[in-house]
Amino acid sequence: MKYNVREEILNLNVYKAGKPISEVKRELGIDEVIKLASNENPLGCSPKAKEAIKRTVEESQLYPDASNYELKEIIANKFNVKHDEVFVSTGSDALIKMICNTFLNAGDESVMPEVTFPRYDAATKLMGAKSIKIPMKDNGLDLEKMVESINSKTKLIWFCNPNNPTGTIFTKNEFENILNRIPENVIMIMDEAYIEYVTDSNFPDSLDYFKEHPNMVILRTFSKAYGLASLRCGYGIAHEELVGYFNRVIGPFDVNLFAQQAAAAAMQDEKFIQKVHEVNKQGKEYLYSEFDKLGLPYIKTNANFIMVDTKTDDKQVFEKLLKQGLIIRPGHLLGMPGWMRVTVGTKDQNVKFIEALKKSL
Ligand SMILES: Cc1ncc(COP(=O)(O)O)c(C=O)c1O
């Protein structure tokens, strides 16, 4: 059978996600599996979000609110922005695709770091556009080179801060040095999926800039610190005219009612987010000290994961950890062969990971 599939699809690969716990249990016949592969929240989600999910069961037969009114109100109030400056969809992953749908024609260019969240590249290619990948500088984004690569074909420029998978940030000063050199007709996407974990006070919060820059799009998610990855809900903030275009592309019922209600409740539980931040901070300090003892170089992180140099074949380390019930993300899948990315877990999970790692090296 010869299907008339678009060439862009033929050239895409299926995204290889972190191995699910159920798959490892099935394959290895073991009961205890710890997943530190996809930067999920080891503390789960806010009890308030759980309550909201339970309550929503009674409304399962109803379509969700297509305008996402309540959730947008809560986001707008929290960040002191207008209701019409907020947009939401099924995870920031869907928003990445939506932005490409909105702006990219075949032959256009999208500038991004070489080692970053791979969905910018996939969504760019889906539209027949070209990804311009800028090599990293000291494992972080090379902002100067990224801006220098803008030309008349450039429609989008992607800034992941903190960057996945390196965990690095660029500072307020570094960003301000390039911000005004990005032409108004190039959309800059600030992907801040891990902002709640940031510990460096020099981190630039994009909310301080977007009012002055109508070409800035901020993306955030309920999947990481808010612990709601399974429900699929991401949000963004941008100029209201831009949001009007986005809302033409986003499907009316994309965000299901469970996600809307749980996300709204989760965002109002600031105490939970503070706890998540604190547990992550302690966890990363513990892991740093253990990597130091093992003589393994690592990149200091502002997120809930750490990139570690295994100094050997990361595929083998991955397999050996897997046999002990620990799932991490091998670096060869992330553009950094020899390295591995591990999500910071609970204290107990981190200790078990280090014990298993010692046996794997
Ligand atoms: C940098 C970054 N952006 C976006 C996403 C997508 O998250 P979600 O679609 O769950 O909101 C991820 C997920 O890992 C990520 O690491």
Short mmCIF file of N, CA and C and ligand atoms in Angstrom, two decimals, residues 15 37-40 89-96 116-120 159-165 191-194 219-224 228-230 232-235 304-305 341, ligand 1:
data_model
loop_
_atom_site.label_atom_id
_atom_site.label_comp_id
_atom_site.label_asym_id
_atom_site.label_seq_id
_atom_site.Cartn_x
_atom_site.Cartn_y
_atom_site.Cartn_z
N TYR A 15 9.17 9.77 18.91
CA TYR A 15 9.86 10.22 20.12
C TYR A 15 10.09 9.04 21.07
N ALA A 37 13.81 9.17 35.28
CA ALA A 37 14.15 9.35 33.87
C ALA A 37 13.45 10.52 33.19
N SER A 38 12.32 10.95 33.70
CA SER A 38 11.53 11.93 32.94
C SER A 38 11.22 13.21 33.72
N ASN A 39 11.99 13.44 34.78
CA ASN A 39 11.88 14.68 35.56
C ASN A 39 10.48 14.91 36.11
N GLU A 40 9.86 13.79 36.53
CA GLU A 40 8.55 13.89 37.19
C GLU A 40 8.80 14.23 38.66
N SER A 89 -2.94 24.35 27.05
CA SER A 89 -3.24 23.16 26.23
C SER A 89 -2.74 21.90 26.93
N THR A 90 -2.73 20.81 26.19
CA THR A 90 -2.39 19.51 26.77
C THR A 90 -0.88 19.36 26.93
N GLY A 91 -0.32 20.03 27.90
CA GLY A 91 1.11 19.98 28.12
C GLY A 91 1.81 21.03 27.28
N SER A 92 2.98 21.46 27.74
CA SER A 92 3.70 22.47 26.94
C SER A 92 4.20 21.84 25.64
N ASP A 93 4.27 20.52 25.60
CA ASP A 93 4.63 19.82 24.37
C ASP A 93 3.65 20.19 23.24
N ALA A 94 2.36 20.18 23.57
CA ALA A 94 1.34 20.55 22.57
C ALA A 94 1.48 22.03 22.21
N LEU A 95 1.90 22.83 23.16
CA LEU A 95 2.05 24.27 22.88
C LEU A 95 3.24 24.53 21.94
N ILE A 96 4.26 23.72 22.08
CA ILE A 96 5.43 23.83 21.20
C ILE A 96 4.99 23.57 19.75
N THR A 116 19.14 20.34 23.62
CA THR A 116 18.01 20.94 24.33
C THR A 116 16.81 20.01 24.21
N PHE A 117 15.63 20.48 24.61
CA PHE A 117 14.43 19.65 24.54
C PHE A 117 14.14 19.32 23.06
N PRO A 118 14.12 18.04 22.71
CA PRO A 118 14.08 17.67 21.28
C PRO A 118 12.78 17.99 20.55
N ARG A 119 11.76 18.40 21.28
CA ARG A 119 10.48 18.64 20.62
C ARG A 119 10.45 19.91 19.79
N TYR A 120 11.38 20.85 20.05
CA TYR A 120 11.42 22.06 19.20
C TYR A 120 11.81 21.64 17.78
N PHE A 159 14.52 29.41 23.56
CA PHE A 159 15.38 29.51 24.75
C PHE A 159 14.80 28.61 25.83
N CYS A 160 15.52 27.61 26.20
CA CYS A 160 15.07 26.71 27.26
C CYS A 160 15.86 27.08 28.52
N ASN A 161 15.18 27.59 29.52
CA ASN A 161 15.87 28.13 30.69
C ASN A 161 15.08 27.80 31.95
N PRO A 162 15.61 26.92 32.84
CA PRO A 162 16.79 26.09 32.72
C PRO A 162 16.70 25.14 31.52
N ASN A 163 17.86 24.84 30.97
CA ASN A 163 17.87 24.01 29.77
C ASN A 163 17.78 22.52 30.12
N ASN A 164 16.92 21.83 29.41
CA ASN A 164 16.85 20.37 29.50
C ASN A 164 17.65 19.84 28.30
N PRO A 165 18.65 18.98 28.46
CA PRO A 165 19.00 18.19 29.65
C PRO A 165 20.17 18.70 30.48
N ASP A 191 11.07 28.75 27.18
CA ASP A 191 10.52 27.53 27.77
C ASP A 191 11.05 27.42 29.19
N GLU A 192 10.14 27.67 30.15
CA GLU A 192 10.53 27.67 31.56
C GLU A 192 9.85 26.53 32.32
N ALA A 193 9.93 25.35 31.74
CA ALA A 193 9.26 24.18 32.32
C ALA A 193 9.75 23.88 33.75
N TYR A 194 10.99 24.30 34.07
CA TYR A 194 11.57 23.94 35.38
C TYR A 194 11.76 25.14 36.29
N LEU A 219 6.48 29.74 28.04
CA LEU A 219 5.83 28.44 28.21
C LEU A 219 6.17 27.85 29.58
N ARG A 220 5.17 27.35 30.25
CA ARG A 220 5.39 26.66 31.54
C ARG A 220 4.48 25.43 31.61
N THR A 221 4.62 24.66 32.66
CA THR A 221 3.89 23.39 32.68
C THR A 221 3.45 22.99 34.08
N PHE A 222 2.41 22.18 34.13
CA PHE A 222 1.97 21.57 35.40
C PHE A 222 2.57 20.17 35.57
N SER A 223 3.44 19.77 34.62
CA SER A 223 3.95 18.39 34.63
C SER A 223 5.13 18.17 35.57
N LYS A 224 5.81 19.22 35.95
CA LYS A 224 7.07 19.02 36.70
C LYS A 224 6.85 19.30 38.19
N LEU A 228 1.75 16.95 37.92
CA LEU A 228 0.53 16.52 37.22
C LEU A 228 0.81 16.04 35.79
N ALA A 229 1.97 15.42 35.58
CA ALA A 229 2.38 15.04 34.21
C ALA A 229 1.33 14.17 33.52
N SER A 230 0.69 13.28 34.28
CA SER A 230 -0.25 12.34 33.64
C SER A 230 -1.48 13.05 33.08
N ARG A 232 -1.62 16.03 31.64
CA ARG A 232 -1.25 16.80 30.45
C ARG A 232 -1.84 18.20 30.47
N CYS A 233 -1.15 19.09 31.10
CA CYS A 233 -1.59 20.49 31.09
C CYS A 233 -0.38 21.43 31.12
N GLY A 234 -0.28 22.26 30.12
CA GLY A 234 0.77 23.28 30.09
C GLY A 234 0.12 24.62 29.81
N TYR A 235 0.83 25.69 30.14
CA TYR A 235 0.25 27.02 29.90
C TYR A 235 1.32 27.96 29.37
N ASN A 304 15.33 19.92 38.25
CA ASN A 304 15.14 18.75 39.11
C ASN A 304 15.81 17.51 38.51
N PHE A 305 16.88 17.75 37.75
CA PHE A 305 17.64 16.64 37.18
C PHE A 305 19.10 17.06 37.09
N ARG A 341 21.30 11.41 32.43
CA ARG A 341 20.50 12.42 33.15
C ARG A 341 19.67 11.70 34.20
C1 LIG B 1 12.08 21.83 28.61
C2 LIG B 1 10.79 21.13 28.48
N1 LIG B 1 9.78 21.75 27.88
C3 LIG B 1 8.59 21.16 27.73
C4 LIG B 1 8.38 19.89 28.19
C5 LIG B 1 7.04 19.26 27.94
O1 LIG B 1 6.35 19.07 29.13
P1 LIG B 1 4.78 18.83 29.14
O2 LIG B 1 4.32 18.57 27.75
O3 LIG B 1 4.58 17.66 30.03
O4 LIG B 1 4.19 20.10 29.69
C6 LIG B 1 9.41 19.19 28.82
C7 LIG B 1 9.20 17.81 29.28
O5 LIG B 1 10.06 17.10 29.66
C8 LIG B 1 10.64 19.83 28.97
O6 LIG B 1 11.67 19.21 29.55
#
